[in-house]
mmCIF file with all atom_site columns, C-alpha atoms in Angstrom:
data_model
loop_
_atom_site.group_PDB
_atom_site.id
_atom_site.type_symbol
_atom_site.label_atom_id
_atom_site.label_alt_id
_atom_site.label_comp_id
_atom_site.label_asym_id
_atom_site.label_entity_id
_atom_site.label_seq_id
_atom_site.pdbx_PDB_ins_code
_atom_site.Cartn_x
_atom_site.Cartn_y
_atom_site.Cartn_z
_atom_site.occupancy
_atom_site.B_iso_or_equiv
_atom_site.pdbx_formal_charge
_atom_site.auth_seq_id
_atom_site.auth_comp_id
_atom_site.auth_asym_id
_atom_site.auth_atom_id
_atom_site.pdbx_PDB_model_num
ATOM 1  C CA . MET A 1 1  ? -127.759 -122.725 60.273  1.00 54.00 ? 24  MET A CA 1
ATOM 2  C CA . THR A 1 2  ? -128.876 -122.047 63.705  1.00 62.00 ? 25  THR A CA 1
ATOM 3  C CA . ARG A 1 3  ? -128.032 -124.622 66.241  1.00 58.00 ? 26  ARG A CA 1
ATOM 4  C CA . ARG A 1 4  ? -130.748 -125.692 68.499  1.00 62.00 ? 27  ARG A CA 1
ATOM 5  C CA . HIS A 1 5  ? -130.051 -125.693 72.363  1.00 58.00 ? 28  HIS A CA 1
ATOM 6  C CA . ASN A 1 6  ? -131.428 -128.592 74.339  1.00 53.00 ? 29  ASN A CA 1
ATOM 7  C CA . GLU A 1 7  ? -130.100 -127.345 77.616  1.00 69.00 ? 30  GLU A CA 1
ATOM 8  C CA . ARG A 1 8  ? -132.413 -125.425 80.034  1.00 75.00 ? 31  ARG A CA 1
ATOM 9  C CA . ARG A 1 9  ? -131.249 -121.969 80.967  1.00 78.00 ? 32  ARG A CA 1
ATOM 10 C CA . ASN A 1 10 ? -130.945 -121.322 84.616  1.00 80.00 ? 33  ASN A CA 1
ATOM 11 C CA . GLU A 1 11 ? -132.950 -118.010 84.707  1.00 83.00 ? 34  GLU A CA 1
ATOM 12 C CA . VAL A 1 12 ? -132.011 -117.365 88.399  1.00 85.00 ? 35  VAL A CA 1
ATOM 13 C CA . LYS A 1 13 ? -128.307 -117.826 87.921  1.00 86.00 ? 36  LYS A CA 1
ATOM 14 C CA . SER A 1 14 ? -128.424 -115.685 84.782  1.00 87.00 ? 37  SER A CA 1
ATOM 15 C CA . HIS A 1 15 ? -130.551 -112.661 86.493  1.00 90.00 ? 38  HIS A CA 1
ATOM 16 C CA . VAL A 1 16 ? -128.971 -112.581 89.999  1.00 91.00 ? 39  VAL A CA 1
ATOM 17 C CA . ARG A 1 17 ? -125.358 -111.363 91.146  1.00 94.00 ? 40  ARG A CA 1
ATOM 18 C CA . ASP A 1 18 ? -122.796 -114.211 91.455  1.00 94.00 ? 41  ASP A CA 1
ATOM 19 C CA . ARG A 1 19 ? -122.593 -113.586 95.283  1.00 95.00 ? 42  ARG A CA 1
ATOM 20 C CA . THR A 1 20 ? -126.325 -113.764 95.446  1.00 93.00 ? 43  THR A CA 1
ATOM 21 C CA . TYR A 1 21 ? -126.482 -117.050 93.561  1.00 93.00 ? 44  TYR A CA 1
ATOM 22 C CA . ASP A 1 22 ? -123.518 -118.604 95.922  1.00 94.00 ? 45  ASP A CA 1
ATOM 23 C CA . ALA A 1 23 ? -125.420 -117.665 98.934  1.00 93.00 ? 46  ALA A CA 1
ATOM 24 C CA . LEU A 1 24 ? -128.603 -119.275 97.318  1.00 93.00 ? 47  LEU A CA 1
ATOM 25 C CA . GLN A 1 25 ? -126.545 -122.331 96.916  1.00 93.00 ? 48  GLN A CA 1
ATOM 26 C CA . LEU A 1 26 ? -125.336 -122.319 100.438 1.00 93.00 ? 49  LEU A CA 1
ATOM 27 C CA . TYR A 1 27 ? -128.933 -121.851 101.603 1.00 92.00 ? 50  TYR A CA 1
ATOM 28 C CA . MET A 1 28 ? -129.946 -124.804 99.610  1.00 93.00 ? 51  MET A CA 1
ATOM 29 C CA . GLN A 1 29 ? -127.321 -127.141 101.232 1.00 93.00 ? 52  GLN A CA 1
ATOM 30 C CA . VAL A 1 30 ? -128.152 -125.889 104.794 1.00 92.00 ? 53  VAL A CA 1
ATOM 31 C CA . HIS A 1 31 ? -131.931 -126.412 104.486 1.00 89.00 ? 54  HIS A CA 1
ATOM 32 C CA . GLY A 1 32 ? -131.968 -129.460 102.372 1.00 91.00 ? 55  GLY A CA 1
ATOM 33 C CA . GLN A 1 33 ? -133.661 -127.723 99.450  1.00 89.00 ? 56  GLN A CA 1
ATOM 34 C CA . GLU A 1 34 ? -133.211 -129.997 96.172  1.00 91.00 ? 57  GLU A CA 1
ATOM 35 C CA . SER A 1 35 ? -134.151 -127.238 93.543  1.00 92.00 ? 58  SER A CA 1
ATOM 36 C CA . VAL A 1 36 ? -133.627 -123.558 93.121  1.00 92.00 ? 59  VAL A CA 1
ATOM 37 C CA . SER A 1 37 ? -137.321 -122.858 92.818  1.00 91.00 ? 60  SER A CA 1
ATOM 38 C CA . ALA A 1 38 ? -138.051 -124.503 96.083  1.00 92.00 ? 61  ALA A CA 1
ATOM 39 C CA . ALA A 1 39 ? -135.230 -122.541 97.856  1.00 93.00 ? 62  ALA A CA 1
ATOM 40 C CA . VAL A 1 40 ? -136.487 -119.390 96.184  1.00 93.00 ? 63  VAL A CA 1
ATOM 41 C CA . ASN A 1 41 ? -140.152 -119.993 97.200  1.00 91.00 ? 64  ASN A CA 1
ATOM 42 C CA . ARG A 1 42 ? -139.034 -120.652 100.914 1.00 90.00 ? 65  ARG A CA 1
ATOM 43 C CA . ILE A 1 43 ? -137.022 -117.541 101.066 1.00 91.00 ? 66  ILE A CA 1
ATOM 44 C CA . LEU A 1 44 ? -139.783 -115.389 99.460  1.00 89.00 ? 67  LEU A CA 1
ATOM 45 C CA . GLU A 1 45 ? -142.382 -116.849 102.082 1.00 87.00 ? 68  GLU A CA 1
ATOM 46 C CA . GLN A 1 46 ? -140.138 -116.121 105.007 1.00 86.00 ? 69  GLN A CA 1
ATOM 47 C CA . HIS A 1 47 ? -139.350 -112.737 103.771 1.00 85.00 ? 70  HIS A CA 1
ATOM 48 C CA . LEU A 1 48 ? -142.933 -111.784 102.997 1.00 82.00 ? 71  LEU A CA 1
ATOM 49 C CA . PHE A 1 49 ? -144.862 -113.572 105.696 1.00 80.00 ? 72  PHE A CA 1
ATOM 50 C CA . GLY A 1 50 ? -142.180 -113.801 108.417 1.00 78.00 ? 73  GLY A CA 1
ATOM 51 C CA . ALA A 1 51 ? -141.247 -117.035 110.402 1.00 73.00 ? 74  ALA A CA 1
ATOM 52 C CA . VAL A 1 52 ? -144.598 -117.166 112.103 1.00 69.00 ? 75  VAL A CA 1
ATOM 53 C CA . GLY A 1 53 ? -146.659 -116.732 108.734 1.00 68.00 ? 76  GLY A CA 1
ATOM 54 C CA . THR A 1 54 ? -144.778 -120.018 107.397 1.00 70.00 ? 77  THR A CA 1
ATOM 55 C CA . LEU A 1 55 ? -145.704 -122.274 110.209 1.00 68.00 ? 78  LEU A CA 1
ATOM 56 C CA . PRO A 1 56 ? -147.896 -125.152 109.615 1.00 68.00 ? 79  PRO A CA 1
ATOM 57 C CA . PRO A 1 57 ? -151.550 -124.592 111.175 1.00 67.00 ? 80  PRO A CA 1
ATOM 58 C CA . PRO A 1 58 ? -151.036 -127.153 113.907 1.00 65.00 ? 81  PRO A CA 1
ATOM 59 C CA . MET A 1 59 ? -148.080 -125.301 115.210 1.00 60.00 ? 82  MET A CA 1
ATOM 60 C CA . VAL A 1 60 ? -149.723 -121.825 115.311 1.00 60.00 ? 83  VAL A CA 1
ATOM 61 C CA . GLY A 1 61 ? -151.460 -122.540 118.503 1.00 60.00 ? 84  GLY A CA 1
ATOM 62 C CA . ILE A 1 62 ? -148.485 -123.582 120.564 1.00 59.00 ? 85  ILE A CA 1
ATOM 63 C CA . LEU A 1 63 ? -146.488 -120.292 120.208 1.00 54.00 ? 86  LEU A CA 1
ATOM 64 C CA . PRO A 1 64 ? -145.880 -118.749 123.600 1.00 61.00 ? 87  PRO A CA 1
ATOM 65 C CA . ALA A 1 65 ? -148.002 -115.655 124.399 1.00 62.00 ? 88  ALA A CA 1
ATOM 66 C CA . PRO A 1 66 ? -146.145 -112.278 124.486 1.00 63.00 ? 89  PRO A CA 1
ATOM 67 C CA . PRO A 1 67 ? -145.504 -110.822 127.932 1.00 64.00 ? 90  PRO A CA 1
ATOM 68 C CA . ARG A 1 68 ? -148.499 -109.053 129.346 1.00 66.00 ? 91  ARG A CA 1
ATOM 69 C CA . ASP A 1 69 ? -146.469 -106.145 130.837 1.00 62.00 ? 92  ASP A CA 1
ATOM 70 C CA . VAL A 1 70 ? -145.101 -104.776 127.641 1.00 55.00 ? 93  VAL A CA 1
ATOM 71 C CA . ARG A 1 71 ? -146.600 -101.668 126.270 1.00 58.00 ? 94  ARG A CA 1
ATOM 72 C CA . SER A 1 72 ? -147.189 -101.803 122.652 1.00 55.00 ? 95  SER A CA 1
ATOM 73 C CA . ASP A 1 73 ? -146.525 -98.167  122.148 1.00 55.00 ? 96  ASP A CA 1
ATOM 74 C CA . SER A 1 74 ? -143.202 -98.200  123.826 1.00 55.00 ? 97  SER A CA 1
ATOM 75 C CA . ALA A 1 75 ? -139.958 -98.264  122.030 1.00 56.00 ? 98  ALA A CA 1
ATOM 76 C CA . GLN A 1 76 ? -137.895 -98.247  125.255 1.00 54.00 ? 99  GLN A CA 1
ATOM 77 C CA . PHE A 1 77 ? -135.438 -100.926 125.877 1.00 56.00 ? 100 PHE A CA 1
ATOM 78 C CA . GLY A 1 78 ? -133.963 -100.002 129.158 1.00 57.00 ? 101 GLY A CA 1
ATOM 79 C CA . PRO A 1 79 ? -135.549 -99.670  132.637 1.00 61.00 ? 102 PRO A CA 1
ATOM 80 C CA . ARG A 1 80 ? -138.334 -97.125  132.814 1.00 62.00 ? 103 ARG A CA 1
ATOM 81 C CA . SER A 1 81 ? -137.751 -94.080  134.853 1.00 63.00 ? 104 SER A CA 1
ATOM 82 C CA . ALA A 1 82 ? -140.352 -92.208  136.806 1.00 61.00 ? 105 ALA A CA 1
ATOM 83 C CA . PRO A 1 83 ? -141.950 -89.327  134.914 1.00 58.00 ? 106 PRO A CA 1
#
C-alpha cells in the first residue's frame, strides 16, 4: 500500500545546493522576508532589473543626476593625461 504524503515539498531546498539555500535563509533574515518565494522574487527582481529598476515610482524622480563631466565612452578611472 502506498503511503500518502500530506507534507509539502520544499522545491527550492530540493533543487539548490546547500550553501545556496543557507545563504537564502540568511538573506530572508536580514531582509525580513517571511517566505522563500518572496525572497526569491526580490532577489530575481534585483538581479534582473537592478536596484534602480526595483524602486517604487515615487522614488525614481528623486535619484541624483549623474555627474555632467563624465564621458560615457570612457573607461578610464584615473586622471586624464593630455593627448
